[in-house]
PDB file of C-alpha atoms in Angstrom:
ATOM      1  CA  MET A  10     124.178  60.715 160.406  1.00  0.00           C
ATOM      2  CA  VAL A  11     122.633  58.718 157.527  1.00  0.00           C
ATOM      3  CA  ILE A  12     119.136  59.280 158.909  1.00  0.00           C
ATOM      4  CA  ARG A  13     119.805  63.011 159.138  1.00  0.00           C
ATOM      5  CA  LEU A  14     121.028  63.007 155.524  1.00  0.00           C
ATOM      6  CA  LEU A  15     117.922  61.139 154.321  1.00  0.00           C
ATOM      7  CA  LEU A  16     115.597  63.488 156.215  1.00  0.00           C
ATOM      8  CA  SER A  17     117.355  66.512 154.723  1.00  0.00           C
ATOM      9  CA  LEU A  18     117.077  65.025 151.248  1.00  0.00           C
ATOM     10  CA  ALA A  19     113.375  64.292 151.772  1.00  0.00           C
ATOM     11  CA  PHE A  20     112.811  67.861 152.961  1.00  0.00           C
ATOM     12  CA  VAL A  21     114.548  69.347 149.902  1.00  0.00           C
ATOM     13  CA  ALA A  22     112.592  67.040 147.574  1.00  0.00           C
ATOM     14  CA  GLY A  23     109.350  68.099 149.261  1.00  0.00           C
ATOM     15  CA  VAL A  24     110.162  71.787 148.857  1.00  0.00           C
ATOM     16  CA  LEU A  25     110.988  71.253 145.164  1.00  0.00           C
ATOM     17  CA  TRP A  26     107.760  69.304 144.627  1.00  0.00           C
ATOM     18  CA  PHE A  27     105.735  72.052 146.316  1.00  0.00           C
ATOM     19  CA  ALA A  28     107.475  74.769 144.259  1.00  0.00           C
ATOM     20  CA  ALA A  29     106.804  72.873 141.024  1.00  0.00           C
ATOM     21  CA  ARG A  30     103.099  72.520 141.847  1.00  0.00           C
ATOM     22  CA  LEU A  31     102.865  76.198 142.751  1.00  0.00           C
ATOM     23  CA  ALA A  32     104.614  77.228 139.519  1.00  0.00           C
ATOM     24  CA  LYS A  33     102.318  74.992 137.460  1.00  0.00           C
ATOM     25  CA  LYS A  34      99.241  76.428 139.146  1.00  0.00           C
ATOM     26  CA  ARG A  35     100.372  79.992 138.410  1.00  0.00           C
ATOM     27  CA  GLY A  36     101.369  79.142 134.836  1.00  0.00           C
ATOM     28  CA  LEU A  37     105.072  79.870 135.301  1.00  0.00           C
ATOM     29  CA  GLY A  38     107.475  78.034 133.034  1.00  0.00           C
ATOM     30  CA  SER A  39     104.833  76.926 130.560  1.00  0.00           C
ATOM     31  CA  SER A  40     105.225  78.066 126.991  1.00  0.00           C
ATOM     32  CA  GLY A  41     101.517  78.039 126.210  1.00  0.00           C
ATOM     33  CA  GLY A  42     102.382  77.351 122.569  1.00  0.00           C
ATOM     34  CA  LEU A  43     101.515  80.822 121.254  1.00  0.00           C
ATOM     35  CA  VAL A  44     105.037  82.122 120.534  1.00  0.00           C
ATOM     36  CA  GLU A  45     107.737  79.791 119.201  1.00  0.00           C
ATOM     37  CA  VAL A  46     111.296  80.776 118.264  1.00  0.00           C
ATOM     38  CA  VAL A  47     112.015  78.877 115.040  1.00  0.00           C
ATOM     39  CA  ALA A  48     115.507  80.278 114.438  1.00  0.00           C
ATOM     40  CA  HIS A  49     117.880  82.671 116.185  1.00  0.00           C
ATOM     41  CA  GLN A  50     121.015  84.222 114.671  1.00  0.00           C
ATOM     42  CA  ARG A  51     123.391  86.548 116.471  1.00  0.00           C
ATOM     43  CA  MET A  52     124.485  89.409 114.206  1.00  0.00           C
ATOM     44  CA  GLY A  53     126.750  91.338 116.537  1.00  0.00           C
ATOM     45  CA  ARG A  54     127.569  91.886 120.171  1.00  0.00           C
ATOM     46  CA  ALA A  55     124.098  93.158 121.027  1.00  0.00           C
ATOM     47  CA  SER A  56     121.939  92.416 117.976  1.00  0.00           C
ATOM     48  CA  THR A  57     120.077  89.333 116.788  1.00  0.00           C
ATOM     49  CA  VAL A  58     117.698  88.266 114.052  1.00  0.00           C
ATOM     50  CA  ASN A  59     114.933  85.906 115.138  1.00  0.00           C
ATOM     51  CA  VAL A  60     112.329  83.948 113.215  1.00  0.00           C
ATOM     52  CA  LEU A  61     109.182  83.665 115.322  1.00  0.00           C
ATOM     53  CA  ARG A  62     106.010  81.661 114.782  1.00  0.00           C
ATOM     54  CA  ILE A  63     103.069  83.381 116.450  1.00  0.00           C
ATOM     55  CA  GLY A  64      99.883  81.442 115.887  1.00  0.00           C
ATOM     56  CA  ASP A  65      99.765  80.884 112.128  1.00  0.00           C
ATOM     57  CA  ARG A  66     102.065  83.823 111.264  1.00  0.00           C
ATOM     58  CA  VAL A  67     105.846  83.650 110.810  1.00  0.00           C
ATOM     59  CA  LEU A  68     107.728  86.880 111.564  1.00  0.00           C
ATOM     60  CA  VAL A  69     111.371  87.870 111.133  1.00  0.00           C
ATOM     61  CA  VAL A  70     112.366  90.410 113.770  1.00  0.00           C
ATOM     62  CA  GLY A  71     115.600  92.197 114.519  1.00  0.00           C
ATOM     63  CA  ALA A  72     116.405  92.846 118.161  1.00  0.00           C
ATOM     64  CA  THR A  73     118.940  95.146 119.791  1.00  0.00           C
ATOM     65  CA  GLU A  74     119.314  96.309 123.371  1.00  0.00           C
ATOM     66  CA  GLN A  75     117.057  99.291 122.686  1.00  0.00           C
ATOM     67  CA  GLN A  76     114.339  97.984 120.343  1.00  0.00           C
ATOM     68  CA  VAL A  77     112.718  95.146 118.412  1.00  0.00           C
ATOM     69  CA  THR A  78     111.939  95.777 114.738  1.00  0.00           C
ATOM     70  CA  LEU A  79     109.757  93.744 112.365  1.00  0.00           C
ATOM     71  CA  LEU A  80     111.890  92.952 109.316  1.00  0.00           C
ATOM     72  CA  ALA A  81     109.588  90.683 107.300  1.00  0.00           C
ATOM     73  CA  GLU A  82     106.631  88.335 107.421  1.00  0.00           C
ATOM     74  CA  LEU A  83     107.122  84.881 105.885  1.00  0.00           C
ATOM     75  CA  ASP A  84     104.848  82.192 104.532  1.00  0.00           C
ATOM     76  CA  GLY A  85     104.694  79.207 106.934  1.00  0.00           C
ATOM     77  CA  GLU A  86     104.867  76.576 104.183  1.00  0.00           C
ATOM     78  CA  ALA A  87     107.854  78.296 102.576  1.00  0.00           C
ATOM     79  CA  LEU A  88     109.666  78.271 105.908  1.00  0.00           C
ATOM     80  CA  GLU A  89     109.075  74.560 106.423  1.00  0.00           C
ATOM     81  CA  ALA A  90     110.212  73.813 102.857  1.00  0.00           C
ATOM     82  CA  THR A  91     113.387  75.862 103.389  1.00  0.00           C
ATOM     83  CA  LEU A  92     114.197  74.060 106.652  1.00  0.00           C
ATOM     84  CA  ALA A  93     113.622  70.670 105.005  1.00  0.00           C
ATOM     85  CA  GLU A  94     115.810  71.618 102.013  1.00  0.00           C
ATOM     86  CA  ARG A  95     118.600  72.811 104.312  1.00  0.00           C
ATOM     87  CA  ALA A  96     118.460  69.573 106.306  1.00  0.00           C
ATOM     88  CA  ASP A  97     118.629  67.504 103.095  1.00  0.00           C
ATOM     89  CA  ARG A  98     121.588  69.523 101.852  1.00  0.00           C
ATOM     90  CA  GLU A  99     123.468  69.002 105.131  1.00  0.00           C
ATOM     91  CA  GLY A 100     122.629  65.295 105.171  1.00  0.00           C
ATOM     92  CA  ARG A 101     120.706  65.186 108.427  1.00  0.00           C
ATOM     93  CA  PRO A 102     117.044  64.558 109.201  1.00  0.00           C
ATOM     94  CA  ALA A 103     114.698  67.529 108.990  1.00  0.00           C
ATOM     95  CA  LEU A 104     113.728  69.154 112.254  1.00  0.00           C
ATOM     96  CA  PRO A 105     109.958  69.121 112.699  1.00  0.00           C
ATOM     97  CA  VAL A 106     108.421  72.577 112.827  1.00  0.00           C
ATOM     98  CA  ALA A 107     105.206  72.324 114.816  1.00  0.00           C
ATOM     99  CA  SER A 108     102.156  73.778 113.178  1.00  0.00           C
ATOM    100  CA  ALA A 109      99.945  76.187 115.074  1.00  0.00           C
ATOM    101  CA  ALA A 110      97.174  73.627 115.339  1.00  0.00           C
ATOM    102  CA  GLY A 111      99.198  70.607 116.413  1.00  0.00           C
ATOM    103  CA  ARG A 112     101.843  71.494 118.934  1.00  0.00           C
ATOM    104  CA  SER A 113     103.006  68.758 121.225  1.00  0.00           C
ATOM    105  CA  GLY A 114     105.460  70.319 123.613  1.00  0.00           C
ATOM    106  CA  GLY A 115     104.567  68.655 126.859  1.00  0.00           C
ATOM    107  CA  ALA A 116     104.859  70.166 130.302  1.00  0.00           C
ATOM    108  CA  LEU A 117     108.561  70.994 129.948  1.00  0.00           C
ATOM    109  CA  ALA A 118     108.454  72.624 126.498  1.00  0.00           C
ATOM    110  CA  GLY A 119     110.384  75.860 126.447  1.00  0.00           C
ATOM    111  CA  SER A 120     111.945  75.350 129.865  1.00  0.00           C
ATOM    112  CA  VAL A 121     115.525  74.588 130.869  1.00  0.00           C
ATOM    113  CA  LEU A 122     114.488  70.952 131.345  1.00  0.00           C
ATOM    114  CA  ASP A 123     113.224  70.573 127.746  1.00  0.00           C
ATOM    115  CA  ARG A 124     115.075  67.593 126.254  1.00  0.00           C
ATOM    116  CA  SER A 125     114.705  68.733 122.637  1.00  0.00           C
ATOM    117  CA  ALA A 126     116.300  72.098 123.427  1.00  0.00           C
ATOM    118  CA  TRP A 127     119.357  70.411 124.949  1.00  0.00           C
ATOM    119  CA  SER A 128     119.531  67.919 122.067  1.00  0.00           C
ATOM    120  CA  GLY A 129     119.529  70.806 119.609  1.00  0.00           C
ATOM    121  CA  LEU A 130     122.274  72.580 121.539  1.00  0.00           C
ATOM    122  CA  VAL A 131     124.443  69.455 121.599  1.00  0.00           C
ATOM    123  CA  GLY A 132     123.884  68.992 117.855  1.00  0.00           C
ATOM    124  CA  GLN A 133     124.915  72.568 117.131  1.00  0.00           C
ATOM    125  CA  LEU A 134     128.031  72.217 119.274  1.00  0.00           C
ATOM    126  CA  ARG A 135     128.957  68.996 117.465  1.00  0.00           C
ATOM    127  CA  GLU A 136     128.592  70.745 114.113  1.00  0.00           C
ATOM    128  CA  ARG A 137     130.881  73.573 115.219  1.00  0.00           C
ATOM    129  CA  THR A 138     133.583  71.286 116.639  1.00  0.00           C
ATOM    130  CA  VAL A 139     133.832  68.692 113.847  1.00  0.00           C
ATOM    131  CA  ARG A 140     137.065  68.837 111.861  1.00  0.00           C
ATOM    132  CA  ARG A 141     136.570  68.797 108.120  1.00  0.00           C
TER     133      ARG A 141
END
């Protein structure tokens, strides 16, 4: 029974390894670094405001179920200064905003397995659940 369990586990691991190689070859799951969501704020049940960095441009877009609308275009340095000021005001370290030239996301950047995405989520949940 143990041998059967180990063989089944090896088979599943092999299938996952093969699927990961196939996805990497086809470019699935890779962010490519061209579009980065800097900030995301839900405004209602079906509407959001997003701050996107596309190349060297920073765009503020509003999104609903029917359409996406460009609201404003921001200066990249002003955005980084605002994020740093907000972090100082809240007493936590500033989150690094990657520049268009020097992104270092790694193979898992932008995927469900991205450690920084989960760390950010845990940090946001801690902020919302802390009693003051």
